[in-house]
Short mmCIF file of C-alpha atoms in Angstrom, two decimals:
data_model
loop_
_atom_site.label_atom_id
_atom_site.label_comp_id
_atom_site.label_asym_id
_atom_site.label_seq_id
_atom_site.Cartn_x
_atom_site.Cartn_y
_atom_site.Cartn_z
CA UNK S 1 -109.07 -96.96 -0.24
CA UNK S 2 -105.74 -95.61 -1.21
CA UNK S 3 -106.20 -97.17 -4.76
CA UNK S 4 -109.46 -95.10 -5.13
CA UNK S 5 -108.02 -91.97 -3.79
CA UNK S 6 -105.41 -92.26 -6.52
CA UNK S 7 -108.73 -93.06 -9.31
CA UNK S 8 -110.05 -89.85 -7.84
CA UNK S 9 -107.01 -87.65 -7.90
CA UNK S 10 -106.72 -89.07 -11.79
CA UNK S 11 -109.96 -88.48 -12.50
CA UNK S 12 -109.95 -84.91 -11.27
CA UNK S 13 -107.08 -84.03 -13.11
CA UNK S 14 -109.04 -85.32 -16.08
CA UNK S 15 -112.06 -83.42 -15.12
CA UNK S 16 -109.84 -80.11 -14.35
CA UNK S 17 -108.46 -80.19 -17.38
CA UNK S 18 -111.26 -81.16 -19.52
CA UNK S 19 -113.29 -78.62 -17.71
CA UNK S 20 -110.36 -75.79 -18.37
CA UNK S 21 -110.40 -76.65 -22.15
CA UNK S 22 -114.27 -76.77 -22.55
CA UNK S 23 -113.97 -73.01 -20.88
CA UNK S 24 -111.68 -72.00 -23.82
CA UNK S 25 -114.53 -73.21 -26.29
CA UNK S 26 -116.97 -70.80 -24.68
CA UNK S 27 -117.94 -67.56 -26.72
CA UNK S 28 -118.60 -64.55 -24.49
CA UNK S 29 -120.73 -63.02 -26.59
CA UNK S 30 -123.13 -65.01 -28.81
CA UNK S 31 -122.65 -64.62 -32.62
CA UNK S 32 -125.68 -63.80 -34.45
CA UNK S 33 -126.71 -65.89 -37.40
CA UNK S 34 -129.44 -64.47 -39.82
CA UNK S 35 -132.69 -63.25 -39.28
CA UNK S 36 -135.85 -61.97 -41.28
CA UNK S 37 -139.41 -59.72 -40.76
CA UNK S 38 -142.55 -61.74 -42.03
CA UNK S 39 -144.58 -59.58 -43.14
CA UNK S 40 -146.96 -62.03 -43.56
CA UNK S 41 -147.10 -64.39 -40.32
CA UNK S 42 -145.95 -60.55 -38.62
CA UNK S 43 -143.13 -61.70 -36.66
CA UNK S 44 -139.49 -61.09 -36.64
CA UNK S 45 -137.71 -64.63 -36.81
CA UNK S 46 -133.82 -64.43 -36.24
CA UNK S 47 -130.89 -66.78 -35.04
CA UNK S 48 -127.73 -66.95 -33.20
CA UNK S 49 -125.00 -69.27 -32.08
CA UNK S 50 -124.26 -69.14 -28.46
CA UNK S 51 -122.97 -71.85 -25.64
CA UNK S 52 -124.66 -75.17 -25.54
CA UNK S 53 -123.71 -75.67 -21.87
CA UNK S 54 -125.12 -72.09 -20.93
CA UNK S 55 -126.81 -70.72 -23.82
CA UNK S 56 -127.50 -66.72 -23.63
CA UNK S 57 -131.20 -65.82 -23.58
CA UNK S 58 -132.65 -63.11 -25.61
CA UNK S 59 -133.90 -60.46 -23.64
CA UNK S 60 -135.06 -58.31 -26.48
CA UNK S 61 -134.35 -57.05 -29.70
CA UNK S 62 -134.27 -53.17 -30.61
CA UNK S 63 -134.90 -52.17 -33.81
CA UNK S 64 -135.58 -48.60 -35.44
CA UNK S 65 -135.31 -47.16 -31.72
CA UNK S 66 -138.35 -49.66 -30.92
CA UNK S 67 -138.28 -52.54 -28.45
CA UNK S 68 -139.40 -56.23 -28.96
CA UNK S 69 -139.64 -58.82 -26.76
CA UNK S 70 -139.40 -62.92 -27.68
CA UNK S 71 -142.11 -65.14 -27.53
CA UNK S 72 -141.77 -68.18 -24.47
CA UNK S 73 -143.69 -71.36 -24.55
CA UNK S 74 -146.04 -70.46 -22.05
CA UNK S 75 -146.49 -73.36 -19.38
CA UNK S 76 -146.97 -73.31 -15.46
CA UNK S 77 -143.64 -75.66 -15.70
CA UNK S 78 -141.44 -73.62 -17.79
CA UNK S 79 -138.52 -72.30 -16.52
CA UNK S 80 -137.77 -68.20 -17.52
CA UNK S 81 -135.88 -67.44 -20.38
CA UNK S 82 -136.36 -71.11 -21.85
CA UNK S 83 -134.45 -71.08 -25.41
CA UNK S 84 -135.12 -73.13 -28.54
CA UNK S 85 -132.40 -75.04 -29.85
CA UNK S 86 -132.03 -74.92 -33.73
CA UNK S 87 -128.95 -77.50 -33.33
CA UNK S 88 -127.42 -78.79 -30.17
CA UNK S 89 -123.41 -79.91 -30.49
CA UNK S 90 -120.69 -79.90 -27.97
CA UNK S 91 -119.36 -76.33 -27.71
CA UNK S 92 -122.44 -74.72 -29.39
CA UNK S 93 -125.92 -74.39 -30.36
CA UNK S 94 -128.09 -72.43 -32.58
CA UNK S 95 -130.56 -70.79 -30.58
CA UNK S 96 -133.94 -69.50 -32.90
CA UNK S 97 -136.32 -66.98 -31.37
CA UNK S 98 -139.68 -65.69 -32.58
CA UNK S 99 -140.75 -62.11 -31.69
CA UNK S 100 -144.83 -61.66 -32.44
CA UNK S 101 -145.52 -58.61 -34.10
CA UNK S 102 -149.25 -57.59 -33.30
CA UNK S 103 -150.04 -55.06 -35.46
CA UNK S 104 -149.45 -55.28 -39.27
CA UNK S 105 -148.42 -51.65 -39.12
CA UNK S 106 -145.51 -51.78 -36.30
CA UNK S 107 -142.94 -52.11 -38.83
CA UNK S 108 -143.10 -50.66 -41.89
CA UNK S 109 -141.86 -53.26 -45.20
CA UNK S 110 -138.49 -52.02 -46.49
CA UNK S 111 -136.77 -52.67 -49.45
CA UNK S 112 -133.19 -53.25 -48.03
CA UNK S 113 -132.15 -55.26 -44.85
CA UNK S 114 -132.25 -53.34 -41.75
CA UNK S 115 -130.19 -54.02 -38.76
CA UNK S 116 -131.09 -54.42 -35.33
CA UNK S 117 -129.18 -55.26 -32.15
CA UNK S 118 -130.17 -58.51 -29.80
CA UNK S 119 -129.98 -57.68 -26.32
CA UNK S 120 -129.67 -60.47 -24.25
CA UNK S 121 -129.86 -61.24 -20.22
CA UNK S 122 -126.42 -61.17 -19.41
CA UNK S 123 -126.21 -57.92 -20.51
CA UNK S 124 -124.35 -58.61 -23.80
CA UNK S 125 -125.62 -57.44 -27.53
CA UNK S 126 -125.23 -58.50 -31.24
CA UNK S 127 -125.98 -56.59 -33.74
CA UNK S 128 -128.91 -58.74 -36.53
CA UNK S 129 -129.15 -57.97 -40.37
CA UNK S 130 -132.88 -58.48 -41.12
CA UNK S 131 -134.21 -59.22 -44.55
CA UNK S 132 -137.88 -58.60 -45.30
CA UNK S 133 -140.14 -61.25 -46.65
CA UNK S 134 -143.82 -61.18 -47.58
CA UNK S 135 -145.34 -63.92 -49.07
CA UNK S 136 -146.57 -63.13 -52.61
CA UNK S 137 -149.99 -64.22 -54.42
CA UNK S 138 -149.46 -66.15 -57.33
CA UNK S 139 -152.66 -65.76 -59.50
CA UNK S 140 -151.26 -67.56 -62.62
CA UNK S 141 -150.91 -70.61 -60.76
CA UNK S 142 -152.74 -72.72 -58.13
CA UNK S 143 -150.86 -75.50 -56.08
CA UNK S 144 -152.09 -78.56 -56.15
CA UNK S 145 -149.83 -81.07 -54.00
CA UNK S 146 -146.62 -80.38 -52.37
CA UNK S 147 -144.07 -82.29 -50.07
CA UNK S 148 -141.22 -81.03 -47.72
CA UNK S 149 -138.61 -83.03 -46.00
CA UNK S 150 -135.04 -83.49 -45.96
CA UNK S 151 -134.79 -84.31 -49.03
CA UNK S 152 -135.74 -80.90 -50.55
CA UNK S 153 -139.39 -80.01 -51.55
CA UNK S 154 -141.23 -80.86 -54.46
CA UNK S 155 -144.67 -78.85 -55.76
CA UNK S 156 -147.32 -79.41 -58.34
CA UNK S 157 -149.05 -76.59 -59.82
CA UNK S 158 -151.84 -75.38 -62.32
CA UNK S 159 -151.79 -72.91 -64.83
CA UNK S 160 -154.60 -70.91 -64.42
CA UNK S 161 -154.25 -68.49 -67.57
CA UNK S 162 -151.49 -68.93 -70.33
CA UNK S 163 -148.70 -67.45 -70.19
CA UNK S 164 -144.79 -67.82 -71.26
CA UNK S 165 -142.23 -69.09 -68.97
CA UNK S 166 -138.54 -67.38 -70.33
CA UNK S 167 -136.39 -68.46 -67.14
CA UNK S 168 -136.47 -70.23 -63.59
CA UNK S 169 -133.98 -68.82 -61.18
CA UNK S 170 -133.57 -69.82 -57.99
CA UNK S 171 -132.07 -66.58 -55.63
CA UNK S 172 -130.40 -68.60 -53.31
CA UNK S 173 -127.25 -70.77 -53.56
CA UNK S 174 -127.91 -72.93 -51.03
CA UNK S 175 -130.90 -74.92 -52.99
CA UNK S 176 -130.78 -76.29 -56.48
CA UNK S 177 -133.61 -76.96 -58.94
CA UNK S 178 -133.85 -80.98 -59.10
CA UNK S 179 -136.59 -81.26 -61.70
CA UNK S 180 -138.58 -79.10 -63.55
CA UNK S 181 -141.84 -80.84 -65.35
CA UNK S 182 -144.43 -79.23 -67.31
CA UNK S 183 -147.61 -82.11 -68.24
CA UNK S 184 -145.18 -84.72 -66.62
CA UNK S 185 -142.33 -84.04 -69.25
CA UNK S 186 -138.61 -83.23 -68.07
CA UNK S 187 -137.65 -79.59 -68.79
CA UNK S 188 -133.97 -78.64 -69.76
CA UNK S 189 -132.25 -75.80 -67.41
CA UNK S 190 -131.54 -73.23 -67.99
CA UNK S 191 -134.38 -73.34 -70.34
CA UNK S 192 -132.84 -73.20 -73.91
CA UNK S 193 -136.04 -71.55 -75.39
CA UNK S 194 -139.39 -69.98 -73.63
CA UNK S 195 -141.91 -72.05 -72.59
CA UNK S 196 -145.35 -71.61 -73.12
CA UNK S 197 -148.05 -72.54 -70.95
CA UNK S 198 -152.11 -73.18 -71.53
CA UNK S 199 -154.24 -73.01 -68.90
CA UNK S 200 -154.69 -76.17 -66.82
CA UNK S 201 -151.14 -77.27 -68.08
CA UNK S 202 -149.01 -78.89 -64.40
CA UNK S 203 -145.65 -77.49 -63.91
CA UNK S 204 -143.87 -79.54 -61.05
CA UNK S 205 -140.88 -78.00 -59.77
CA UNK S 206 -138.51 -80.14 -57.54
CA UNK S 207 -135.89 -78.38 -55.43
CA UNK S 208 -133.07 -79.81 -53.28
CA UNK S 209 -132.88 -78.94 -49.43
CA UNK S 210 -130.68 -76.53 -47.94
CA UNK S 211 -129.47 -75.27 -44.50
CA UNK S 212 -131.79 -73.35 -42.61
CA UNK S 213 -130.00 -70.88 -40.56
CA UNK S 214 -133.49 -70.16 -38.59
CA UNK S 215 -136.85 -71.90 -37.88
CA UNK S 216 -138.87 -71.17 -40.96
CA UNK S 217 -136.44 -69.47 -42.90
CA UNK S 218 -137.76 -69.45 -46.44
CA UNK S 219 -136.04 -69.38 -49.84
CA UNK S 220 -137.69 -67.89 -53.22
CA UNK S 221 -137.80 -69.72 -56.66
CA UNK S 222 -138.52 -67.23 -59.31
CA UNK S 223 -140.55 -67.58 -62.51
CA UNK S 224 -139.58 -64.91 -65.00
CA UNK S 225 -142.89 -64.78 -66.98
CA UNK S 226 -144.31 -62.71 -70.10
CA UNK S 227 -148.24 -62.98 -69.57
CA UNK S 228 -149.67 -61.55 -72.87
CA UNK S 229 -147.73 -58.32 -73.50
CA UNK S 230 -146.19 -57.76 -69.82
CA UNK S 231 -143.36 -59.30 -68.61
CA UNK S 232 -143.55 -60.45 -64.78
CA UNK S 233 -142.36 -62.35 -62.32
CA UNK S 234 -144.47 -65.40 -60.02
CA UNK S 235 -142.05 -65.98 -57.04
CA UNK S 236 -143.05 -69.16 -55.12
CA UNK S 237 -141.99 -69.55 -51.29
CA UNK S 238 -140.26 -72.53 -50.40
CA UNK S 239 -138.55 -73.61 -46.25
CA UNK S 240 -135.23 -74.63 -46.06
CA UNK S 241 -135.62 -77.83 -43.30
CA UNK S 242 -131.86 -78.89 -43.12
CA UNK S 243 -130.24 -78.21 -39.68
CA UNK S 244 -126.92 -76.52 -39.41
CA UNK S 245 -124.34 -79.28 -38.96
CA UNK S 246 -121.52 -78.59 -36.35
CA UNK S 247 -118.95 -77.93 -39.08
CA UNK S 248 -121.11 -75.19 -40.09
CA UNK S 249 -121.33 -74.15 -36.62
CA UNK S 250 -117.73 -73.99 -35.57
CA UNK S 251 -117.37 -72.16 -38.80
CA UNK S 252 -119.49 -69.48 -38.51
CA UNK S 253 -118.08 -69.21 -35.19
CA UNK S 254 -114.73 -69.01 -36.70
CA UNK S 255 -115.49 -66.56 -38.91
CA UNK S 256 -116.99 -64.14 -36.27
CA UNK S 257 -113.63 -63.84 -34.53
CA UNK S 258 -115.24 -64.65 -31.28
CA UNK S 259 -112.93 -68.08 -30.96
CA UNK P 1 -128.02 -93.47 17.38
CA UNK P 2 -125.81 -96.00 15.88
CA UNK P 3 -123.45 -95.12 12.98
CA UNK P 4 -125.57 -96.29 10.08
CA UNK P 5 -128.86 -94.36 11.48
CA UNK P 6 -127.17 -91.35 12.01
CA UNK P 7 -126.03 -91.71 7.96
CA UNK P 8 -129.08 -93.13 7.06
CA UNK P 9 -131.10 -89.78 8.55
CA UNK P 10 -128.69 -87.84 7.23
CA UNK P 11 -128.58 -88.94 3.86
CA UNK P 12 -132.50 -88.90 4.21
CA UNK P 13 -132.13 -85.67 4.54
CA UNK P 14 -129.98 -85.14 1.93
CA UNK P 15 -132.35 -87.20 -0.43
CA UNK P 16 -135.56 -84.84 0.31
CA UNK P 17 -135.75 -81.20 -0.43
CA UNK P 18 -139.32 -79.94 0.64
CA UNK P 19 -139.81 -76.33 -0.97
CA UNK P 20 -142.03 -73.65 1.25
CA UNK P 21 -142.09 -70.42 0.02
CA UNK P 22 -138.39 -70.44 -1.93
CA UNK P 23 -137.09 -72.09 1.14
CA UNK P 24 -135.84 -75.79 1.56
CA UNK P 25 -136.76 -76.52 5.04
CA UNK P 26 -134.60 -79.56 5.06
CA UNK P 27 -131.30 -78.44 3.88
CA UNK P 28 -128.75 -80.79 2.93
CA UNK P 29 -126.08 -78.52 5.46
CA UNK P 30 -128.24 -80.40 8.34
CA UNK P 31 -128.04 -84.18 6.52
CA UNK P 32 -123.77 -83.26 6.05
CA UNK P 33 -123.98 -82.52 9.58
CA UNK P 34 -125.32 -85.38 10.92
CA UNK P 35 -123.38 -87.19 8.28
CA UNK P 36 -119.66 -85.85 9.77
CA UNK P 37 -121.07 -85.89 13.51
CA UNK P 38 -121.75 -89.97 12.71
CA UNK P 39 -118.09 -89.89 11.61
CA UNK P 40 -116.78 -87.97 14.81
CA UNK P 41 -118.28 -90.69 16.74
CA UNK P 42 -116.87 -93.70 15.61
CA UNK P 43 -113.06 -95.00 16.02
CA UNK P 44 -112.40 -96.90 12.76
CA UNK P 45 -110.23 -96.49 9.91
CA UNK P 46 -110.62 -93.81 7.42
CA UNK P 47 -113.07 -91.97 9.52
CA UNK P 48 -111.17 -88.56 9.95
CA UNK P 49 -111.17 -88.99 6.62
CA UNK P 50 -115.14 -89.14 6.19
CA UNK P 51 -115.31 -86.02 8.40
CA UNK P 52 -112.04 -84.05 6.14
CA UNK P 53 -114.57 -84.91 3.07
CA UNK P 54 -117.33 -83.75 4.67
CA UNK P 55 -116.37 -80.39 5.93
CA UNK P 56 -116.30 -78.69 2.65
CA UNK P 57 -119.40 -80.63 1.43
CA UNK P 58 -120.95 -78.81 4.55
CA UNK P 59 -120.02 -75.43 3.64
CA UNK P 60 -121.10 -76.01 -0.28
CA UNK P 61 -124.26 -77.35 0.66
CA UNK P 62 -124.24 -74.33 3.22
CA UNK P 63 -123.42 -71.90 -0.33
CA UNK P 64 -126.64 -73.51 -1.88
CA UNK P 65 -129.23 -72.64 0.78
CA UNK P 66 -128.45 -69.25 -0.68
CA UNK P 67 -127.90 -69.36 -4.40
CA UNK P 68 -129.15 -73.00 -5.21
CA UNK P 69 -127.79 -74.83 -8.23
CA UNK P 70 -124.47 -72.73 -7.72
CA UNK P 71 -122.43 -75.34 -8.21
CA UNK P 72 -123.29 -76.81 -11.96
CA UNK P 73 -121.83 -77.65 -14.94
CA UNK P 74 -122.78 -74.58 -16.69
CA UNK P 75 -121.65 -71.81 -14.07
CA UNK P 76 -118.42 -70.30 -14.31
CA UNK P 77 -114.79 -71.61 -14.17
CA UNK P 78 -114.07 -71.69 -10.89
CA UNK P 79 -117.80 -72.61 -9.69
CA UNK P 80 -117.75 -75.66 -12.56
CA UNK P 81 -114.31 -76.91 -10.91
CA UNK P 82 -115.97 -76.37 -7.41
CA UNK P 83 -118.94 -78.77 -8.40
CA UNK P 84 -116.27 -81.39 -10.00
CA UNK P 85 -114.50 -81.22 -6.64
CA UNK P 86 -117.88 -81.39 -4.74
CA UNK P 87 -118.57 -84.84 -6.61
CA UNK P 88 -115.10 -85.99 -6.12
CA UNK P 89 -115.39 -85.21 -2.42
CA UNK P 90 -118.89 -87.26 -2.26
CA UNK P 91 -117.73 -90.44 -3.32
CA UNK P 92 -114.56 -90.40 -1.01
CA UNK P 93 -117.12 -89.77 1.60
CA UNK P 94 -119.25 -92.81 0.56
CA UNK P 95 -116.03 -94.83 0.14
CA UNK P 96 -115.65 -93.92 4.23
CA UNK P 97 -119.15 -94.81 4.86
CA UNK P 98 -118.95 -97.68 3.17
CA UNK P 99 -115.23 -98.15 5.12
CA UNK P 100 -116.12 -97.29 8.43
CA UNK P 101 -118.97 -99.99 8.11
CA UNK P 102 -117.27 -102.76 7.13
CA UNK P 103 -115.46 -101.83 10.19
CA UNK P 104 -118.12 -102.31 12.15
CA UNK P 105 -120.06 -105.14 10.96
CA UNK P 106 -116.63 -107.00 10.97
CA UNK P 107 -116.17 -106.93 6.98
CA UNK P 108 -119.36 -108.58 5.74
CA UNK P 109 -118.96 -109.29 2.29
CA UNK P 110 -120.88 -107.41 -0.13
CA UNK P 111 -120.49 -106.20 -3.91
CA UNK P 112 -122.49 -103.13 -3.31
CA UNK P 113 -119.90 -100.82 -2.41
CA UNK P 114 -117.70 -101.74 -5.52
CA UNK P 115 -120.33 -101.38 -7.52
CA UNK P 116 -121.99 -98.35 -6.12
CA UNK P 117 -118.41 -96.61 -5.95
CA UNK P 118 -117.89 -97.67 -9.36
CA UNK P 119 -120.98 -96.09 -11.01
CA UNK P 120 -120.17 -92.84 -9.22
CA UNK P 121 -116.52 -92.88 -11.06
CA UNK P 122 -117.81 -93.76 -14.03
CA UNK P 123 -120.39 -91.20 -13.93
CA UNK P 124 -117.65 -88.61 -13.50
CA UNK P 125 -115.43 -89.80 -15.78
CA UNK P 126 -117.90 -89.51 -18.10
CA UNK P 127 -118.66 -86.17 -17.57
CA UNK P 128 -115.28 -85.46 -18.24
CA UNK P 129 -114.88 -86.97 -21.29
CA UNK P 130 -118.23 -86.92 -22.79
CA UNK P 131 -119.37 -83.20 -23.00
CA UNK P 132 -116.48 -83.46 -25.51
CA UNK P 133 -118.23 -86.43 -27.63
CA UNK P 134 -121.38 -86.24 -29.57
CA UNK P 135 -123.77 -84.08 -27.40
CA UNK P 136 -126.80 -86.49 -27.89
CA UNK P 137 -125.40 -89.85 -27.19
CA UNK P 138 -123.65 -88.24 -24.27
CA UNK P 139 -126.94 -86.67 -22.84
CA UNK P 140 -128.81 -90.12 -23.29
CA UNK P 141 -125.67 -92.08 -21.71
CA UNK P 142 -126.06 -89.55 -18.83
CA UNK P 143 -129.98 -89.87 -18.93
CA UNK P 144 -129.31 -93.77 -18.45
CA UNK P 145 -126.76 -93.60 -16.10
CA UNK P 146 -128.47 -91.31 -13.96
CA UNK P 147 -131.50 -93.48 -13.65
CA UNK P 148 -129.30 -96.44 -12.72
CA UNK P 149 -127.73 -94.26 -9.94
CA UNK P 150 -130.98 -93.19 -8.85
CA UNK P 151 -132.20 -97.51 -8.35
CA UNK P 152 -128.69 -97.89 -7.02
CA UNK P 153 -129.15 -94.89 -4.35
CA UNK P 154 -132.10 -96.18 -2.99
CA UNK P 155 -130.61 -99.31 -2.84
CA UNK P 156 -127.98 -97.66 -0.41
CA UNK P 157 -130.97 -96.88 1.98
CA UNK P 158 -132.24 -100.21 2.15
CA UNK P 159 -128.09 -101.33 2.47
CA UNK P 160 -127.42 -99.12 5.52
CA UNK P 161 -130.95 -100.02 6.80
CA UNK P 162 -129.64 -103.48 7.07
CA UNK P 163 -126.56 -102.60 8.44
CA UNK P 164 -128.05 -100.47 11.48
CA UNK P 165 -130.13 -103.91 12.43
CA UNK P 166 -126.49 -105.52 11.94
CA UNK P 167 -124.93 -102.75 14.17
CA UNK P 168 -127.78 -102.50 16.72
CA UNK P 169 -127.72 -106.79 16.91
CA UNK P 170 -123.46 -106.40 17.47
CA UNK P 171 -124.20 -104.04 20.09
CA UNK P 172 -126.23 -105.66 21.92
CA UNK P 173 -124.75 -109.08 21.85
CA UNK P 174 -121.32 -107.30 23.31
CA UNK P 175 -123.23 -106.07 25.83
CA UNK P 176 -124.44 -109.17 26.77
CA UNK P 177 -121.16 -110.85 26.27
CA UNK P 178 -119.69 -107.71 28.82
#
């Protein structure tokens, strides 16, 4: 007996002072990631890093001197104020809410990113930077086949008039353009002179993944096109599907001041 | 009520929680009760000691009739060294149990209590140490620990249901022998 007393006391030393240093870790406000308004699926999507052992739980977000409350999982079973981890690690998880928008017209599009401020259950807030995104028609081109994974995403398309591809661009650092095929045959990027396209003619575009800093957050590839005498652009919609690793994590946290 | 019924009710009681309207009308404050009365009973080593651990289990399980779940790993500072101290405080007061009975059976031999005792350190070392290691293999280690506790636990029923029969059979043979 007096040998476990003594395994006790050691072990609750250890648990003291594990449990002292794990309260250190803890952030007392969470740190907000990134968010966006889809204009198309009308919801506001948005992210934030908070506690894994006690995460924070939106309450609601305010934007433009409006209100909006998060979606739950509806279920006889779930507990209030459920959240949905983006990544789990030690010290701290990505949470990503969803807040419906149910009319097309509550929000009107904007240009340039608006902030809002998350207000969450315990009383604390964060202020969000929200970027607009729409998803845009593409009537020069109709997808055929595409795949998404961890690997990146990969689409095949079809011309459906001619027109003149000058340059792919991809406006986001975080992905790169793997392959770019028109009728099966490697392209050269940047493209070194403009392409032109019949119709019918496949362009596959192949694009490596990158980290999603929400559920669903998208990225854009854009097509800088001249279609007869007009010069336009086709942006295509892509998801980024790679979860934020805890390096990332720690270093957003890092950079937020809050630790 | 021999020793071993009175812990075997009480950690019966302990066990069950049975919900009506918000309420648990078997609180575990009644099951620590019984628990440290079983201890004030008996003369055998260690057994002040059962009742010193089970005094503050008492008044946390007391706490909890109020504002259950207080004492978790997720609450506060104080509250999350409160629940480490709560488990600490358990398994010294199974080690007295387990004490106290060997007492009275005249030390029967048996690896349960090792064992038993064993899992409960390791489970807290682990949550020690582990909430500091890779957050999914610790939650599945936990996961799998806490089932084998759970067999284990009911195990410890059927243990101190044998060791009432033990106790009643000792008690009445010395009175027969008297």
């Amino acid at each position: 007996m007096k040998k476990l007393l003594l395994l006790l006391a050691a072990v609750g030393l250890l648990q003291f002072l594990s449990i002292v240093y794990y309260d250190t870790k803890m952030l007392d406000r969470p740190v907000p990631v990134a968010g966006l308004i889809d204009f198309t699926d009308h919801s506001i999507r948005f992210s934030y890093i908070t506690n894994s052992s006690a995460p924070h739980t939106v309450h609601f977000l305010e934007l433009n001197g409006n209100t909006y409350y998060p979606n739950e999982p509806f279920s006889m079973f779930a507990e209030s104020g459920q959240v949905e981890h983006l990544a789990k690690y030690r010290y701290y998880s990505v949470v990503s809410a969803e807040i419906p928008l149910f009319t097309e017209e509550e929000i009107q599009p904007f240009d340039q990113p608006v902030q809002g401020t998350i207000h969450f259950m315990d009383g604390a807030t964060a202020p969000i930077r929200l970027t607009a995104y729409s998803y845009e028609e593409t009537p020069q081109l109709q997808s055929l086949s595409f795949s998404i994974g961890s690997h990146g995403t990969a689409e095949l398309y079809k011309a459906l008039v001619p027109f003149t591809v000058n340059r792919l661009t991809i406006a986001d650092d975080r992905v790169d353009v793997l392959q770019f095929k028109i009728n099966g045959e490697d392209m050269p990027l940047p493209l070194t002179s403009p392409l032109h396209l019949n119709k019918d003619d496949k362009i596959w575009i192949e694009t490596s993944d990158g980290i999603a800093r929400y559920k669903m957050e998208p990225f854009q590839l854009e097509l800088q096109i001249a279609e007869g005498q007009q010069d336009g652009i086709i942006t295509l919609s892509r998801l980024l599907n790679i979860m934020p690793s805890e390096d990332w994590v720690t270093r957003q946290v890092k950079e937020s001041g809050e630790q | 009520m021999n020793f071993h019924k009175m812990i075997l009710i009480g950690l019966l009681l302990q066990f069950f929680d049975f919900w009506i309207g918000g309420f648990d009308i078997l609180p575990d404050t009644i099951g620590l009760l019984l628990i440290g009365y079983a201890f004030t009973q008996v003369k055998a080593p260690y057994a002040k000691l059962g009742i010193g651990a089970t005094v503050p289990l008492v008044l946390a399980a007391f706490a909890e009739i109020f504002e259950p779940a207080l004492f978790t790993s997720s609450a506060g500072l104080l509250l999350q060294i409160a629940a480490a101290s709560v488990q600490l405080l358990t398994i010294v007061q199974i080690a007295c149990i387990f004490t106290v009975s060997n007492y009275i059976v005249q030390y029967e031999a048996s690896l349960f209590p090792t064992v038993w005792i064993g899992l409960l350190v390791m489970m807290e070392l682990l949550t020690a140490i582990g909430r500091h290691l890779n957050v999914q293999t610790y939650e599945h280690t936990v996961y799998a620990l806490s089932f084998l506790l759970l067999s284990l636990y009911l195990y410890f029923f059927y243990f101190l249901w044998e060791r009432k029969k033990k106790e009643t059979a000792l008690v009445k043979e010395r009175a027969r022998t008297n």
